[in-house]
Structures are given as structure tokens and as C-alpha cells.
Coordinates of C-alpha atoms in Angstrom, one line a residue:
Chain A
M21 CA -2.6 6.5 -16.2
I22 CA -5.9 5.9 -14.4
K23 CA -8.5 8.4 -15.4
G24 CA -11.6 9.5 -13.6
V25 CA -12.5 10.4 -10.1
W26 CA -15.0 7.6 -9.2
W27 CA -12.3 5.2 -7.9
K28 CA -10.9 7.9 -5.6
I29 CA -14.3 8.6 -4.2
S30 CA -14.9 4.8 -3.8
A31 CA -11.7 4.6 -1.8
L32 CA -13.0 7.4 0.5
V33 CA -16.4 5.7 0.9
L34 CA -15.0 2.3 1.5
L35 CA -12.5 3.5 4.2
L36 CA -15.1 5.7 5.9
Y37 CA -17.3 2.6 6.0
A38 CA -14.4 0.6 7.5
V39 CA -13.8 3.2 10.2
M40 CA -17.4 3.4 11.2
A41 CA -18.7 -0.2 10.8
G42 CA -15.3 -1.4 12.0
F43 CA -16.2 -0.1 15.5
F44 CA -20.0 -0.4 15.5
I45 CA -20.2 -4.1 14.7
T46 CA -20.1 -6.7 17.5
V47 CA -17.2 -9.1 17.2
P48 CA -17.2 -12.7 18.5
G49 CA -15.4 -13.4 21.7
T50 CA -12.2 -15.1 20.4
M51 CA -8.8 -15.1 21.9
M52 CA -8.2 -11.8 20.2
G53 CA -11.2 -10.1 21.7
E54 CA -11.8 -6.6 20.6
T55 CA -8.4 -6.4 19.0
I56 CA -9.7 -8.4 16.1
R57 CA -10.8 -4.9 14.8
T58 CA -7.2 -4.3 14.0
V59 CA -7.6 -6.6 11.0
F60 CA -9.5 -3.9 9.1
F61 CA -6.5 -1.6 9.3
H62 CA -3.3 -3.5 9.9
V63 CA -4.0 -6.1 7.2
G64 CA -5.1 -3.4 4.9
M65 CA -1.5 -2.1 4.9
W66 CA -0.3 -5.5 3.7
F67 CA -3.0 -5.8 1.0
A68 CA -2.1 -2.4 -0.3
M69 CA 1.6 -3.2 -0.2
F70 CA 1.1 -6.5 -2.0
V71 CA -0.9 -5.0 -4.8
L72 CA 1.6 -2.1 -5.2
L73 CA 4.6 -4.6 -5.3
F74 CA 2.8 -6.7 -7.8
L75 CA 2.3 -3.6 -10.0
S76 CA 6.0 -2.7 -9.5
F77 CA 6.9 -6.2 -10.6
I78 CA 4.7 -6.2 -13.7
Y79 CA 6.0 -2.8 -14.8
S80 CA 9.6 -3.8 -14.3
L81 CA 9.0 -6.8 -16.6
R82 CA 7.4 -4.5 -19.1
Y83 CA 10.4 -2.2 -18.9
L84 CA 12.7 -5.1 -19.7
I85 CA 10.6 -5.8 -22.8
G86 CA 10.3 -2.3 -24.3
F87 CA 12.9 -0.2 -22.3
E88 CA 10.4 2.6 -22.0
E89 CA 11.2 5.2 -19.3
K90 CA 7.5 5.5 -18.3
E91 CA 7.4 1.8 -17.2
D92 CA 10.4 2.4 -14.9
I93 CA 8.7 5.4 -13.3
V94 CA 5.6 3.3 -12.4
A95 CA 7.9 0.5 -11.1
V96 CA 9.8 2.8 -8.7
E97 CA 6.9 4.8 -7.5
A98 CA 4.8 1.7 -6.8
A99 CA 7.7 0.3 -4.8
N100 CA 8.1 3.7 -2.9
T101 CA 4.5 3.7 -1.9
A102 CA 4.6 0.0 -1.0
V103 CA 7.5 0.6 1.4
C104 CA 5.5 3.3 3.1
F105 CA 2.6 0.9 3.6
G106 CA 4.9 -1.9 4.7
M107 CA 6.4 0.3 7.4
L108 CA 3.0 1.2 8.7
G109 CA 2.1 -2.5 8.6
I110 CA 5.1 -3.4 10.7
V111 CA 4.5 -0.7 13.3
T112 CA 0.8 -1.4 13.6
G113 CA 1.6 -5.1 14.0
M114 CA 4.1 -4.3 16.7
I115 CA 1.5 -2.4 18.7
W116 CA -0.9 -5.3 18.5
A117 CA 1.9 -7.8 19.3
K118 CA 2.9 -6.0 22.5
N119 CA -0.7 -6.4 23.7
T120 CA -1.3 -9.9 22.5
W121 CA 2.1 -11.6 22.9
G122 CA 3.6 -9.3 25.5
A123 CA 6.5 -8.1 23.3
F124 CA 6.9 -5.7 20.3
W125 CA 8.7 -8.4 18.4
V126 CA 8.7 -12.2 18.8
R127 CA 10.8 -14.7 16.9
D128 CA 8.3 -15.8 14.3
P129 CA 8.6 -16.7 10.6
K130 CA 5.8 -14.3 9.7
L131 CA 7.3 -11.3 11.5
D132 CA 10.9 -12.0 10.4
G133 CA 9.7 -12.6 6.9
A134 CA 7.8 -9.3 6.8
L135 CA 10.9 -7.4 8.0
A136 CA 13.2 -9.2 5.5
G137 CA 10.7 -8.4 2.8
L138 CA 10.8 -4.7 3.7
F139 CA 14.6 -4.8 3.5
I140 CA 14.5 -6.3 0.0
Y141 CA 12.7 -3.2 -1.2
L142 CA 14.8 -0.8 0.8
A143 CA 17.7 -2.4 -1.0
Y144 CA 15.9 -1.8 -4.3
L145 CA 15.6 1.9 -3.5
I146 CA 19.2 2.1 -2.4
L147 CA 20.4 0.3 -5.5
R148 CA 18.5 2.8 -7.7
A149 CA 20.0 5.7 -5.8
S150 CA 23.5 4.4 -6.3
V151 CA 23.4 4.4 -10.2
D152 CA 23.7 7.8 -11.8
D153 CA 23.0 6.9 -15.4
V154 CA 19.2 6.9 -15.9
H155 CA 19.0 4.0 -18.4
K156 CA 21.5 1.9 -16.5
R157 CA 19.6 2.5 -13.3
A158 CA 16.3 1.5 -14.9
K159 CA 17.7 -1.7 -16.4
I160 CA 19.6 -2.9 -13.3
S161 CA 16.8 -2.1 -10.9
A162 CA 14.2 -3.8 -13.2
V163 CA 16.2 -7.0 -13.2
Y164 CA 16.6 -6.8 -9.4
N165 CA 12.9 -6.0 -9.0
S166 CA 11.7 -9.0 -10.9
F167 CA 13.6 -11.2 -8.5
A168 CA 12.7 -9.1 -5.5
F169 CA 9.0 -9.7 -5.9
I170 CA 9.4 -13.5 -6.0
L171 CA 11.6 -13.3 -2.9
W172 CA 9.1 -11.1 -1.1
M173 CA 6.3 -13.5 -1.8
S174 CA 8.3 -16.4 -0.5
F175 CA 9.3 -14.5 2.7
V176 CA 5.9 -13.1 3.5
L177 CA 3.4 -15.4 2.1
I178 CA 5.0 -18.9 1.5
M179 CA 7.7 -19.5 4.1
P180 CA 5.6 -18.6 7.2
R181 CA 3.0 -21.1 6.0
T182 CA 5.4 -23.9 5.2
A183 CA 7.3 -23.3 8.4
G184 CA 4.1 -24.3 10.3
S185 CA 5.3 -22.7 13.5
S186 CA 4.0 -19.1 13.0
I187 CA 1.8 -17.8 15.8
H188 CA 0.6 -14.9 13.6
P189 CA -3.1 -15.3 12.9
G190 CA -4.3 -16.6 9.5
Q191 CA -1.3 -18.8 8.6
E192 CA -3.1 -22.0 7.9
G193 CA -4.5 -23.2 4.6
V194 CA -5.4 -21.0 1.7
P195 CA -4.7 -17.3 2.3
L196 CA -7.9 -15.2 2.7
L197 CA -10.3 -18.2 2.5
S198 CA -9.0 -19.7 5.7
L199 CA -9.3 -16.4 7.6
D200 CA -11.1 -17.1 10.8
L201 CA -13.5 -14.2 10.6
S202 CA -17.2 -14.1 11.4
L203 CA -19.7 -12.9 8.8
N204 CA -20.0 -9.5 10.5
T205 CA -16.2 -9.1 10.4
R206 CA -16.0 -10.2 6.7
L207 CA -18.6 -7.6 5.8
V208 CA -16.2 -4.9 7.0
F209 CA -12.9 -6.7 6.1
Y210 CA -13.3 -7.1 2.3
P211 CA -14.6 -3.5 1.6
A212 CA -11.8 -2.2 3.9
M213 CA -9.2 -4.1 1.9
A214 CA -10.5 -2.7 -1.4
G215 CA -10.4 0.8 0.1
W216 CA -6.8 0.5 1.2
I217 CA -5.7 -0.9 -2.1
L218 CA -7.4 2.0 -4.0
L219 CA -5.8 4.5 -1.6
G220 CA -2.4 3.0 -2.2
I221 CA -2.9 3.1 -6.0
W222 CA -4.0 6.7 -5.7
I223 CA -0.9 7.8 -3.8
M224 CA 1.2 5.8 -6.3
N225 CA -0.6 7.7 -9.1
L226 CA 0.2 11.1 -7.5
R227 CA 3.9 10.1 -7.1
I228 CA 4.1 8.9 -10.7
R229 CA 2.8 12.2 -12.0
L230 CA 5.1 14.2 -9.8
N231 CA 8.0 12.1 -11.0
K232 CA 7.1 12.8 -14.6
I233 CA 6.8 16.5 -14.0
Q234 CA 10.2 16.5 -12.2
R235 CA 11.9 14.7 -15.2
S236 CA 10.3 16.9 -17.8
T237 CA 11.5 20.0 -15.9
G238 CA 15.0 18.6 -15.8
R239 CA 15.3 17.5 -12.2
Chain B
M12 CA -17.5 -2.3 22.8
E13 CA -20.6 -0.2 23.1
D14 CA -20.7 -0.7 26.9
N15 CA -20.8 3.0 27.8
G16 CA -22.3 4.1 24.5
K17 CA -19.5 6.5 23.8
I18 CA -17.7 4.6 21.0
F19 CA -19.5 6.9 18.5
V20 CA -17.2 9.7 19.7
V21 CA -14.1 7.8 18.6
V22 CA -15.8 6.8 15.4
A23 CA -16.6 10.5 14.7
V24 CA -13.0 11.5 15.3
L25 CA -11.7 8.8 13.0
A26 CA -14.2 9.6 10.3
V27 CA -13.2 13.3 10.4
I28 CA -9.5 12.3 10.1
M29 CA -10.2 10.0 7.2
A30 CA -12.3 12.6 5.4
G31 CA -9.7 15.3 6.1
L32 CA -6.8 13.2 4.8
F33 CA -8.8 12.4 1.6
L34 CA -9.7 16.0 1.1
Y35 CA -6.0 16.8 1.3
L36 CA -5.2 14.1 -1.3
F37 CA -7.9 15.6 -3.6
V38 CA -6.3 19.0 -3.2
I39 CA -2.8 17.6 -4.0
D40 CA -4.3 15.8 -7.0
R41 CA -5.7 19.0 -8.4
K42 CA -2.4 20.8 -7.9
I43 CA -0.6 18.2 -9.8
S44 CA -3.2 18.3 -12.6
K45 CA -2.7 22.1 -12.9
L46 CA 1.1 21.6 -13.1
E47 CA 0.7 19.0 -15.8
K48 CA -1.6 21.4 -17.8
A49 CA 0.8 24.3 -17.4
L50 CA 3.8 22.1 -18.6
K51 CA 1.8 20.9 -21.6
E52 CA 0.9 24.4 -22.6
K53 CA 4.5 25.5 -22.2
S54 CA 5.8 22.7 -24.4
L55 CA 3.2 23.4 -27.1
K56 CA 4.3 27.0 -27.2
E57 CA 7.9 26.0 -27.5
Q58 CA 7.0 23.8 -30.5
E59 CA 5.4 26.7 -32.4

């Protein structure tokens, strides 16, 4: 699917840079204090998840056009990897929340939306597991998946913004552009996000290839 | 953050973990490539 080794090495370089620069830079004294550094890692989980879910969505649509098995394989493995990143995103967020808001979970549109979004994709995986016929499974889950992505975006990206009551950082204005980060922080943040996305795509790529090997050996 | 000048120890630990995990991914990647190659050769032989 994706050839070459350069993008795997870039993922390593970008994340090594994030881990090092992420702790060496000085951060401005905001209400978040030193915990602003979490943004290089926790938010990376969501960036990777978003890109993987987007790929899953695109490949589900492609499956519905041509009904080719390989498109379905990409769709499911992208979703599988995305769920893994999503769980890490939730758990890392909970650690930060305990420290910042005093509880692991608070009633907040962003947090509840993220959890609901995760459930949407767990349902997708359960739906797949419950259909035995390969073609039927691919078709049904591709239809579900095309709705799932729209729902996920509204739960995680749109509704927390329109609700206007989220205390989660970065919920005002345009996503990304409105992030209240200093120049120093941005110089680590964007490369870190690119690194996490590449890492997610790499793991997805490994899963796709394993899936194909499994199918061609009859399991 | 660099109050006591020891943050580099934490950074070194994290960098080693990062590098180690990536090395592991490279190894898995190579294993899968070998499997793919073996499967291809097998299916070519069966066609003959």
C-alpha cells in the first residue's frame, strides 16, 4: 500500500524530537502550567485517531463503489488501530483531568462526546464480528461506517464547540488555529502530531498486511 | 522544569523507550515482509 521506509524513519525522528524538545522547551505560565506538555502526546492520540477514522471512512465508501475485498480490509484495520489510539487518548486525558479538574471524569460535552465516539467504533467492530458471511459483513459494515464517521465528527469535533459549555482546552473558534499555544509550544506540537499520525498509519499498514496474509492462508 | 537540571534523565529514558518501540516495529515489519514473500513464492509454484 505505502512503499518505502522514509516515512517510517520520519515518524521515529519526529517523535524522538517531540519527546526531547517537549521537555526541554520552556512553557509559558498559564493555568495549565507544566501540564501543557501533555498536549504533545495526548492530542497526538486524537490526531492519529482522526486520520485513521477518515481513512476508514474513505475506504468504506470505496468499498461501496467497487465491492473489492482489499478496500474492506483497509477500512477495518484503520478502525482497529484508531480505537487503540482512542483508548489511549481517553486514559491519558483522564490522568490529566484528575490533576487539573480534580476528577478522572467530569460532565463535559467534549469528554462525553469522545467516549460516545469510541463506542460508535466499538459497535462497528462488534457488528463485523456478528456477521459470518465475508461479503455481507463487508457490505453492512461499510454502510454503518460511512454514517459512523459523520456521527463521530459531530460528537467529538462539532457538538462540544456548539454546546459552548466545554471546559476542555481548545474548544473555541477554528480547531487548531485557535489553539492557545506559544510559539515554542507550536514548534513541538505540529511535528509531534505529524509523528503520531505517521505512527498510526504504520501500525495500520502492518495490520492490513497481516490481515491479507491471514485471508490468503485461509484463516 | 529544569530547576534541578535532571530533566535530561527523564528525556533519556523516554527517548530510549521511543527508539526501542520503533525498533520493534521495524522488526515486525520485516517479519511480515518475509511472510509476504514466502506466500508469493508458494502461490507462484502452485501455478506452475
